[in-house]
Short mmCIF file of C-alpha atoms in Angstrom, two decimals:
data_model
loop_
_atom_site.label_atom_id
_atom_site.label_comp_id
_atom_site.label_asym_id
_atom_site.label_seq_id
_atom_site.Cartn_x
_atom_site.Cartn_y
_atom_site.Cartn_z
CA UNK A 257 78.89 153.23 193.63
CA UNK A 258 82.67 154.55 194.01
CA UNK A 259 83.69 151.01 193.76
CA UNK A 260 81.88 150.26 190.47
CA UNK A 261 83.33 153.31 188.85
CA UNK A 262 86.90 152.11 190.00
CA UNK A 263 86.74 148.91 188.25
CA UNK A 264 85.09 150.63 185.44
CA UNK A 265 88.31 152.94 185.05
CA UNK A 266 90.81 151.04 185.62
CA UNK A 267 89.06 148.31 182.74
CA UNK A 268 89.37 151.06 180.53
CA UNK A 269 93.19 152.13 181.04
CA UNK A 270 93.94 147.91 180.28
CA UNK A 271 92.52 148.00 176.85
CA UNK A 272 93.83 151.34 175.79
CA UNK A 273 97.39 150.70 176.91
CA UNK A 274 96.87 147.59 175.01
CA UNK A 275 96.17 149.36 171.84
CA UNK A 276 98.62 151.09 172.34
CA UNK A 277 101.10 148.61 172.54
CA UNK A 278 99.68 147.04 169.18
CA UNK A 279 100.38 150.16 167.26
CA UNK A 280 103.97 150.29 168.68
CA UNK A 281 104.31 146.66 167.71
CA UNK A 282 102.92 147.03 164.23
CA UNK A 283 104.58 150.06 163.31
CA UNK A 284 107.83 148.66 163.17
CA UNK A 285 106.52 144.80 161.77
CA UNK A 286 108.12 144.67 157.90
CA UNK A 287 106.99 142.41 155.38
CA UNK A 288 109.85 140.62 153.59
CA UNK A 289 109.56 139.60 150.23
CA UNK A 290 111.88 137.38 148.00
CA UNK A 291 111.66 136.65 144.08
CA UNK A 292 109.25 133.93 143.21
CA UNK A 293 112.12 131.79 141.46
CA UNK A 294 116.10 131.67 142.06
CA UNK A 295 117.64 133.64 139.48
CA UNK A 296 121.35 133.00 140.27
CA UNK A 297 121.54 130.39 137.82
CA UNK A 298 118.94 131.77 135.11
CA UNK A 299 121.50 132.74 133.03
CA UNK A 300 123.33 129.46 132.87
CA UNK A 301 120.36 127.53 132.80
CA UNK A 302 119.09 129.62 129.83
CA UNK A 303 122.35 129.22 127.84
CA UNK A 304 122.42 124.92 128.06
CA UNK A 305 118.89 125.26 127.12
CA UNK A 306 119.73 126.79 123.80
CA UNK A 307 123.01 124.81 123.27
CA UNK A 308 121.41 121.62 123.79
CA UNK A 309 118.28 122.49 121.44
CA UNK A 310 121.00 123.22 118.88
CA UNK A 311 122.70 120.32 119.26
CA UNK A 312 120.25 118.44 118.60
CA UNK A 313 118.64 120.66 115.66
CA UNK A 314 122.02 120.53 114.68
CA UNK A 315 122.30 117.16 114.51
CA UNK A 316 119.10 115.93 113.51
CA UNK A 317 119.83 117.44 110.19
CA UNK A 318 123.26 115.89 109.79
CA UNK A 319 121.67 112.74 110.06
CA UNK A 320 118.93 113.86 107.77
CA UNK A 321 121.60 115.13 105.05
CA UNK A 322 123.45 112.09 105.41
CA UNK A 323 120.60 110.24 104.07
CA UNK A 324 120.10 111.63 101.47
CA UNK A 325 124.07 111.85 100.37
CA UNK A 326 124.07 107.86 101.05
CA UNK A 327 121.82 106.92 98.96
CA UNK A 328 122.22 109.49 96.16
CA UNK A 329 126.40 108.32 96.48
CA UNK A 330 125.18 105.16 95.09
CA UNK A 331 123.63 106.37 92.48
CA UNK A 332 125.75 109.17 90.51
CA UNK A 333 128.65 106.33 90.56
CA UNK A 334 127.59 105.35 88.02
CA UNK A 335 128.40 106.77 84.40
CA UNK A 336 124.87 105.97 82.43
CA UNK A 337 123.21 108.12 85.21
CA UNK A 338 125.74 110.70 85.28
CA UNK A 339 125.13 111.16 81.19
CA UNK A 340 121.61 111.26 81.41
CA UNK A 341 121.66 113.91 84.44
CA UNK A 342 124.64 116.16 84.00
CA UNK A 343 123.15 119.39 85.54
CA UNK A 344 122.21 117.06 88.98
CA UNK A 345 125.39 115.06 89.03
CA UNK A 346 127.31 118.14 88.77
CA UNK A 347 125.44 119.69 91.76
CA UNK A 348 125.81 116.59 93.48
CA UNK A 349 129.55 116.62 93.04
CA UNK A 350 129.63 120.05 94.59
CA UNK A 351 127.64 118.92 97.69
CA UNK A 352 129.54 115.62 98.01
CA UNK A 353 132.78 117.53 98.50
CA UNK A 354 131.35 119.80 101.03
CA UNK A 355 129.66 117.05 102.41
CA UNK A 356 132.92 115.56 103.19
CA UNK A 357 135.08 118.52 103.82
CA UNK A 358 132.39 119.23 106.92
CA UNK A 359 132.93 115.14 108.03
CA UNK A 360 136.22 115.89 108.17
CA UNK A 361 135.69 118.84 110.47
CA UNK A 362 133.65 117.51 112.33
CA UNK A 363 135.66 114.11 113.03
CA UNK A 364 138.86 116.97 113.90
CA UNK A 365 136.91 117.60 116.72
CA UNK A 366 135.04 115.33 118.30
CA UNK A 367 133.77 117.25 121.57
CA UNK A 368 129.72 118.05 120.49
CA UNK A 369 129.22 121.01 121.65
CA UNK A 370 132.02 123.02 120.01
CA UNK A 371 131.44 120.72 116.96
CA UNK A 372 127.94 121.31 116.46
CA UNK A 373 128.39 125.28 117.59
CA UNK A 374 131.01 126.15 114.72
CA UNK A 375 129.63 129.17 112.66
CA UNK A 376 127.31 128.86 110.12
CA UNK A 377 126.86 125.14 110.11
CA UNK A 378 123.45 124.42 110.29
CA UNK A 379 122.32 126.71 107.90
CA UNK A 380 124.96 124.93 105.87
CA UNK A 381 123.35 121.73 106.55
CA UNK A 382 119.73 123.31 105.36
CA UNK A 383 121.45 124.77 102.50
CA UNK A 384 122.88 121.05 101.35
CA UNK A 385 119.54 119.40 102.57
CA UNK A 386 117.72 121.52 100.41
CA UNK A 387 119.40 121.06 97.22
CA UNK A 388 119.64 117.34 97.78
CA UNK A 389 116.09 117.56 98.06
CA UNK A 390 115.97 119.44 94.62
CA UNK A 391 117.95 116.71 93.06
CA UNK A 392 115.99 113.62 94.36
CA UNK A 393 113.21 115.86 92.66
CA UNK A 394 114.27 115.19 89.38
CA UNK A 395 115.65 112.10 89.96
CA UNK A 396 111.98 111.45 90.33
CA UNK A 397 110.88 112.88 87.36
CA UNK A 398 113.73 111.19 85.57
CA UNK A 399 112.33 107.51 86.79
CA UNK A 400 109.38 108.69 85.52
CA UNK A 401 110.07 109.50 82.03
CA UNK A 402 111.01 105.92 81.68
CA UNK A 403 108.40 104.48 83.07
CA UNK A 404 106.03 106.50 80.65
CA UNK A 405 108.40 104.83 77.80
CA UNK A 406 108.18 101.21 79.10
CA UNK A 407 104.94 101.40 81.64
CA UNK A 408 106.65 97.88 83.17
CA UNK A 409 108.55 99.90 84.77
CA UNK A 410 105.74 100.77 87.23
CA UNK A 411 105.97 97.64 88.73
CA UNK A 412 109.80 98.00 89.89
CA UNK A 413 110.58 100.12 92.49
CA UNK A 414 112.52 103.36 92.45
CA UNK A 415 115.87 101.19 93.97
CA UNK A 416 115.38 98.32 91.43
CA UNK A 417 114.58 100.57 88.33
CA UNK A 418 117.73 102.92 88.82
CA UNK A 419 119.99 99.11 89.50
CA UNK A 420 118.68 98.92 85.72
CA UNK A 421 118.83 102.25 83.92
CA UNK A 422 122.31 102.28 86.01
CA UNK A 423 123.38 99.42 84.02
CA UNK A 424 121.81 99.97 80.19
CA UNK A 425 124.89 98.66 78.19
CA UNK A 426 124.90 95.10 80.58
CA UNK A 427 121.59 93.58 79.70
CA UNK A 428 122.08 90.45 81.81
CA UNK A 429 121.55 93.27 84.24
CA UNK A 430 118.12 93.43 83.80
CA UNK A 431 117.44 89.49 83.93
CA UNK A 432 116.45 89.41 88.00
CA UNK A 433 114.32 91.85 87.02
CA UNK A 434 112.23 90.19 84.19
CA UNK A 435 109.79 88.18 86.96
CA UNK A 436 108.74 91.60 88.28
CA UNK A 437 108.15 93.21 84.48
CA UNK A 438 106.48 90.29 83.13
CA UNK A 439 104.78 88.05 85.21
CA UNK A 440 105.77 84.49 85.25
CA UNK A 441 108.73 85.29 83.03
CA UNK A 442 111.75 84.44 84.63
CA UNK A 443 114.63 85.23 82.22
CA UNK A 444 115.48 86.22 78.50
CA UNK A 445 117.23 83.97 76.62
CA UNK A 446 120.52 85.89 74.72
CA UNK A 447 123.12 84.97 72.63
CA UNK A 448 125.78 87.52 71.35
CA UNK A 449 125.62 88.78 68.08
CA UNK A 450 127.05 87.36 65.44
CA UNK A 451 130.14 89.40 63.82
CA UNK A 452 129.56 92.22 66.38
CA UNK A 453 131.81 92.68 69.55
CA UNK A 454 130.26 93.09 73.07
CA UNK A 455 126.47 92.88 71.75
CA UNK A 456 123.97 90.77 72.87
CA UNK A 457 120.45 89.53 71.44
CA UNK A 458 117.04 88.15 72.75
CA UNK A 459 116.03 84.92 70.81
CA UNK A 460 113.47 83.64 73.45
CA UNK A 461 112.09 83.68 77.18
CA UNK A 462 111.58 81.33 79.58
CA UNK A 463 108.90 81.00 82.30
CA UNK A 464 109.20 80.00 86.23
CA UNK A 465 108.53 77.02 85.63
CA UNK A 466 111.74 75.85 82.92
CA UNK A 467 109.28 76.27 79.69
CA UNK A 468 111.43 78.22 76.87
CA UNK A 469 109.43 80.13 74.00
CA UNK A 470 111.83 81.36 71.43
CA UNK A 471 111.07 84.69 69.75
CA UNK A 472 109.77 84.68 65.96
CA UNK A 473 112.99 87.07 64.85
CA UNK A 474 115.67 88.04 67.70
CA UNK A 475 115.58 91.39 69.12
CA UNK A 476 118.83 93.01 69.52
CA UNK A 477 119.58 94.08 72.82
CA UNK A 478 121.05 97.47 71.95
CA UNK A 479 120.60 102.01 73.05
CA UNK A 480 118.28 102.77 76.10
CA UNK A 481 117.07 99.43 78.21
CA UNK A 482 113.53 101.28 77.78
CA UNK A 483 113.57 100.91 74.45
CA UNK A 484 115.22 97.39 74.08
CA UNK A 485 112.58 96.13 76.34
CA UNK A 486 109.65 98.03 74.53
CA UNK A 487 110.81 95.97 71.48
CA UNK A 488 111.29 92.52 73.40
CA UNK A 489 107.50 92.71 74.89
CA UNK A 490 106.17 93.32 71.18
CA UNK A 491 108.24 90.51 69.92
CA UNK A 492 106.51 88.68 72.92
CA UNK A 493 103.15 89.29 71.60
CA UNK A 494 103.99 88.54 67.94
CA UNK A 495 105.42 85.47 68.96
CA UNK A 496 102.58 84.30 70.78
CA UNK A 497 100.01 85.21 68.29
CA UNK A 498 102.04 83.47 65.69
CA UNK A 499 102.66 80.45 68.35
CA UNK A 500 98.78 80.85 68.51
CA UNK A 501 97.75 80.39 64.73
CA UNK A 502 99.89 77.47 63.93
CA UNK A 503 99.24 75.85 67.30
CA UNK A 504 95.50 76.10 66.21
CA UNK A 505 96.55 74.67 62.90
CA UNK A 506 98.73 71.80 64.32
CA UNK A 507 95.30 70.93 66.20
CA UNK A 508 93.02 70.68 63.89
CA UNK A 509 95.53 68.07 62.11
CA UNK A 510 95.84 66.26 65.27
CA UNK A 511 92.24 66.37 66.70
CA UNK A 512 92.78 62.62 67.35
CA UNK A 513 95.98 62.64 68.84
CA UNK A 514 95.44 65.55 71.32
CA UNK A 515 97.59 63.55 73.94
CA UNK A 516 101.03 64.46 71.41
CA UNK A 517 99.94 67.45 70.45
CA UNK A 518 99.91 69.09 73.68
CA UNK A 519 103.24 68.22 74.38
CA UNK A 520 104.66 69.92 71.81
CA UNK A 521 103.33 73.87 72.46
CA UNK A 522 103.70 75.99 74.91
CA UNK A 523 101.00 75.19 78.10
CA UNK A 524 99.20 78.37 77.64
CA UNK A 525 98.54 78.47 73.46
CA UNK A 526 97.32 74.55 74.08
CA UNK A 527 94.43 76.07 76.40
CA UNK A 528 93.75 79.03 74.69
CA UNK A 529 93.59 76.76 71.04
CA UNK A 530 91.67 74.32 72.85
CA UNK A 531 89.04 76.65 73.92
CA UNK A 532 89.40 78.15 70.58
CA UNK A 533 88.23 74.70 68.76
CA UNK A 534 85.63 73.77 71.79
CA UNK A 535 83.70 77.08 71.23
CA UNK A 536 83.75 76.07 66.94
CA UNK A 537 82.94 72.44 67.71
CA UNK A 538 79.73 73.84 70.50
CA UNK A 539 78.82 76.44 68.29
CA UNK A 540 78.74 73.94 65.10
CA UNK A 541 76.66 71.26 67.53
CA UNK A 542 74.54 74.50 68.02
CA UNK A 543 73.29 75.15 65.18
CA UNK A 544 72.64 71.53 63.96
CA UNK A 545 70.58 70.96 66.71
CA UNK A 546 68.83 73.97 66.54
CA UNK A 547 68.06 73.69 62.46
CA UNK A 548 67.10 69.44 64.02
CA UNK A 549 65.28 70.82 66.84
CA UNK A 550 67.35 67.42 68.55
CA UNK A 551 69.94 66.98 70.91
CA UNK A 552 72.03 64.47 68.73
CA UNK A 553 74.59 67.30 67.80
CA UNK A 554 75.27 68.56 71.46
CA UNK A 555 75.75 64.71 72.32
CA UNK A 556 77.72 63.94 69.76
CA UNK A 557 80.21 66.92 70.62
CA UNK A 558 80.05 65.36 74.52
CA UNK A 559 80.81 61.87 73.22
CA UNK A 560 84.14 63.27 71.31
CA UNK A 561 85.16 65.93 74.58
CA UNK A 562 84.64 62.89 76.95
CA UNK A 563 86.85 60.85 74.67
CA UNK A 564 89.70 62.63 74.44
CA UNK A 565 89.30 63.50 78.51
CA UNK A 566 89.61 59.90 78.78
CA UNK A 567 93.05 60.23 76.57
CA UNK A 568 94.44 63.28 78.31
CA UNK A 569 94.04 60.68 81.94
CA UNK A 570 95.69 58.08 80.41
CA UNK A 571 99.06 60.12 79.39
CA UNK A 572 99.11 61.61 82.72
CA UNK A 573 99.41 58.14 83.97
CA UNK A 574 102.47 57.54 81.77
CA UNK A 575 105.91 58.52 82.05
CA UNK A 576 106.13 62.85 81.57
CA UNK A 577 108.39 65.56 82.31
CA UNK A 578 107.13 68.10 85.17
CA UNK A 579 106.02 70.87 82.80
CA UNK A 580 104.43 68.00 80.47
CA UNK A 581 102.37 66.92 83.75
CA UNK A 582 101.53 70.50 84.54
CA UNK A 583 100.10 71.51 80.61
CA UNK A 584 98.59 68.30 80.62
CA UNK A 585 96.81 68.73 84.19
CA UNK A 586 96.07 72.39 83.27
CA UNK A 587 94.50 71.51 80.37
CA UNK A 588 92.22 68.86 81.80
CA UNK A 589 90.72 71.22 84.46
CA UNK A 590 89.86 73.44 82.02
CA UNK A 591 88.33 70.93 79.72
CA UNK A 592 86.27 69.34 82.63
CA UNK A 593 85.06 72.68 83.12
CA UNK A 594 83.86 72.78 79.23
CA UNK A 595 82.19 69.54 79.64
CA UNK A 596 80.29 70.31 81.91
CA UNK A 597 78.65 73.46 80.36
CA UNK A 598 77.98 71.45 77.42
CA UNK A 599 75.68 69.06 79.68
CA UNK A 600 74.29 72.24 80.91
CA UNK A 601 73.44 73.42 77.59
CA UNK A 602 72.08 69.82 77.09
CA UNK A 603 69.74 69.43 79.82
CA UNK A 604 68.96 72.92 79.35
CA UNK A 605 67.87 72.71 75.97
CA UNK A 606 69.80 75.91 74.89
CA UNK A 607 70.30 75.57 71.21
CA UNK A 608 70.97 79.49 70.46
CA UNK A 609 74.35 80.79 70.16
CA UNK A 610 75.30 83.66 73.09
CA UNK A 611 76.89 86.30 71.15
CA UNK A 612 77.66 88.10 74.37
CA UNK A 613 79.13 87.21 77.87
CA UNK A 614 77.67 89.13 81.19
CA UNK A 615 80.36 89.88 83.44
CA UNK A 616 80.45 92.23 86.53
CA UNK A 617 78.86 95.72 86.32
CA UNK A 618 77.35 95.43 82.82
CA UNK A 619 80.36 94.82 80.74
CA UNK A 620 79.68 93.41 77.87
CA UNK A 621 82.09 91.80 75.21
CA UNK A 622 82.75 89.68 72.54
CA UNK A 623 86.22 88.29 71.90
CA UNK A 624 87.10 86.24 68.43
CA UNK A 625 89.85 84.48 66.41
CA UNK A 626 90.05 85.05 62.70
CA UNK A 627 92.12 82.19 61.70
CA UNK A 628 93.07 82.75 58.20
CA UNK A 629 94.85 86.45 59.22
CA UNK A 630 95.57 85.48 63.17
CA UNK A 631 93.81 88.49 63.90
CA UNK A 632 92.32 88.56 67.43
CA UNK A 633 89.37 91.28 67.20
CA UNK A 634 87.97 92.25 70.73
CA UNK A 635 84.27 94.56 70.62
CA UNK A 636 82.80 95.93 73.68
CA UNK A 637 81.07 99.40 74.81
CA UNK A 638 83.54 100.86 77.38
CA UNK A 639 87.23 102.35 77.17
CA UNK A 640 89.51 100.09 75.51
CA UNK A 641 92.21 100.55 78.54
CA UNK A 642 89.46 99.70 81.30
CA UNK A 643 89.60 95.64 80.52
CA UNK A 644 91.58 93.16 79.43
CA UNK A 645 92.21 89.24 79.31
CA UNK A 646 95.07 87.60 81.42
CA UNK A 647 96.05 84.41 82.26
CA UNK A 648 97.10 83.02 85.95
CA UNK A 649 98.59 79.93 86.40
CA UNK A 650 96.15 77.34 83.93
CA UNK A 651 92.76 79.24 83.82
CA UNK A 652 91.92 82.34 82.11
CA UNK A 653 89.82 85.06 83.60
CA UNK A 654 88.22 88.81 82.45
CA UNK A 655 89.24 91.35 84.38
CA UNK A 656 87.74 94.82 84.00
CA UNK A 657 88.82 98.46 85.64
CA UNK A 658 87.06 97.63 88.69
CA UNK A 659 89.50 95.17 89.31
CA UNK A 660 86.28 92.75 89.37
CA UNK A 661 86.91 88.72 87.67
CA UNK A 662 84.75 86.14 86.19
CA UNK A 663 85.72 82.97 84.96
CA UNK A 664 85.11 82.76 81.15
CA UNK A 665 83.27 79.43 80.58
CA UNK A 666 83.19 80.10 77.09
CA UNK A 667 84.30 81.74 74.24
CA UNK A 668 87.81 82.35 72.68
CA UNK A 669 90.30 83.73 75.45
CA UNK A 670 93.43 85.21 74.52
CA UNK A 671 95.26 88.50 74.89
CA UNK A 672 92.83 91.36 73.32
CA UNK A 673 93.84 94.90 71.93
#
């Protein structure tokens, strides 16, 4: 019994010396703690962070201003655009010097960081940046003023249209130009004036392909190239529709000889006269058979197409120029191609005359030649603007404001306003 109560005790006195030495310990224990990042270099690190983002703010718009300067340098050299934009050119001139007074700065001290750091520069640099931005503004609206006088223009870009306007008293200026403007046309033909000093005039243009048309009366090549050109493409289409009526008139008189008398107009007015006298000569075989209730008429028109096929094969076996081989083969295709409606309408049995062509999305049309006054009258039941004729290369095609085509098989086909 005195035993167990001994051991008891003495158990006892362990653990609470124990605690006691835990609260000793403890008590003077102290928790260190540091800063979560090292801040002896915050300050420097801060201060590179903002010089480099400035540098490179800094020079991100020098680059961006020097753009603009570059190209807008090349074009207020010259002295037609500097007349027709005086308020720009003279805020130009202001920027260029600044422009070049800050170069010069800049290239007196070359280190970057002081460089890019001098006071007030970059908000001289969005200053300039801005106002260039002004100016290419109404250089914009400039471009586009001419191109609302001489639509053409719409197929040039910005670049090649200002090389022009840039250059508006040297008209041979404009001659690299003319394929892009009109299509297939590679050059004017001028002359100067005669009696007048350092004046030029367009008596004729010439395709791709070496074929010259000359103009009915020269235009002279004189004030604003908008204008100049506005009056060469109308003397285009007044030459043609002239070239057009007597062309059709040289045919008739040389129905027989069809071989020379495509040699001796222009490869597109021999198609479109052609197709011109195969829709009178169908039409006429038409009606005859029709009024007959036969197909003598529509074989008889065959017999005559197929002849002069067979004449056209012959002179392309002779000796020919290029371009004489190229009307010549032009021609043919398209004449093959009226053949062979005729034998449609033959085995078909259609005697009545179509006095309207489907094409794509319900366009309807009729297109004729008045040969006495070379009028061309064009009838259909949409928006003049939405459709037009063209010709590519040796066939003709309808093309309406869908940008959809059809091959006309037959009819008249030639330019319609």
């Amino acid at each position: 019994m005195i035993s167990e109560t001994s051991g008891a005790a003495s158990k006892e006195l362990a653990i609470e010396q124990a605690l006691i030495d835990l609260e000793a310990a403890w008590s003077e224990i102290e928790l260190e703690v540091g800063a979560y990042k090292d801040r002896a270099f915050e300050k420097t690190v801060d201060y590179w962070e903002r010089a480099l983002s400035h540098i490179m703010e800094t020079i991100e718009m020098i680059l961006q201003v020097q753009r603009q300067w570059m190209y807008l340098e090349n074009i207020f050299l010259g002295e037609d655009i500097r007349k027709q934009l005086p308020k720009e050119s003279a805020e130009f001139d202001i920027i260029n010097v600044d422009w070049k007074t800050l170069m010069t700065t800049l290239n007196g001290d070359k280190n970057a960081r002081r460089g890019t750091h001098k006071d007030g520069l970059l908000e001289k640099l969005t200053t300039m940046n801005t106002k260039l931005e002004e100016i290419q503004k109404s250089l914009d609206m400039y471009l586009e003023t001419k191109r609302q006088i001489f639509p053409r223009f719409y197929f040039l870009s910005n670049d090649d249209l200002l090389e022009i306007l840039g250059q508006s008293k040297n008209p041979p200026a404009v001659q690299p130009h003319m394929n892009k403007c009109f299509d297939n046309i590679k050059a004017l033909q001028m002359k100067p004036v005669a009696g007048a000093v350092n004046k030029l005039e367009a008596i004729g243009m010439e395709s791709s392909e070496g074929e010259i048309v000359p103009f009915g009366s020269p235009v002279l090549l004189e004030g604003p190239v908008e204008a100049w050109l506005c009056d060469v493409e109308r003397t285009m289409r007044w030459t043609l529709r002239e070239i057009l009526k007597n062309c059709k008139i040289s045919l008739k008189k040389m129905i027989t000889k069809r071989e020379k008398w495509v040699k001796e107009w222009p490869g597109q007015m021999t198609i479109t006269a052609s197709q011109m006298q195969w829709t009178t000569s169908v039409e006429k075989g038409l009606m005859q058979a029709k009024e007959r209730q036969d197909k003598k008429p529509m074989k008889s028109v065959k017999k005559k197409h197929i002849a002069f096929l067979k004449k056209f094969v012959e002179s392309v076996r002779g000796s020919l120029s290029k371009n004489q081989r190229a009307k010549i083969v032009g021609l043919v295709t398209i004449e093959v191609h009226a053949r062979d409606v005729i034998e449609l309408l033959i085995k078909k049995d259609k005697y009545s005359i179509p006095i309207r062509i489907r094409v794509p999305r319900q366009l309807w049309s009729t297109c004729y030649h008045s040969t006495d006054r070379s009028m061309l009258h064009h009838a259909y039941d949409c928006a003049p603007s939405s459709s037009w004729w063209f010709a590519k290369g040796s066939s003709w095609y309808w093309k309406n404001r869908n940008n959809e085509r059809s091959r006309k098989s037959s009819g008249h086909v030639c330019h319609c306003h």
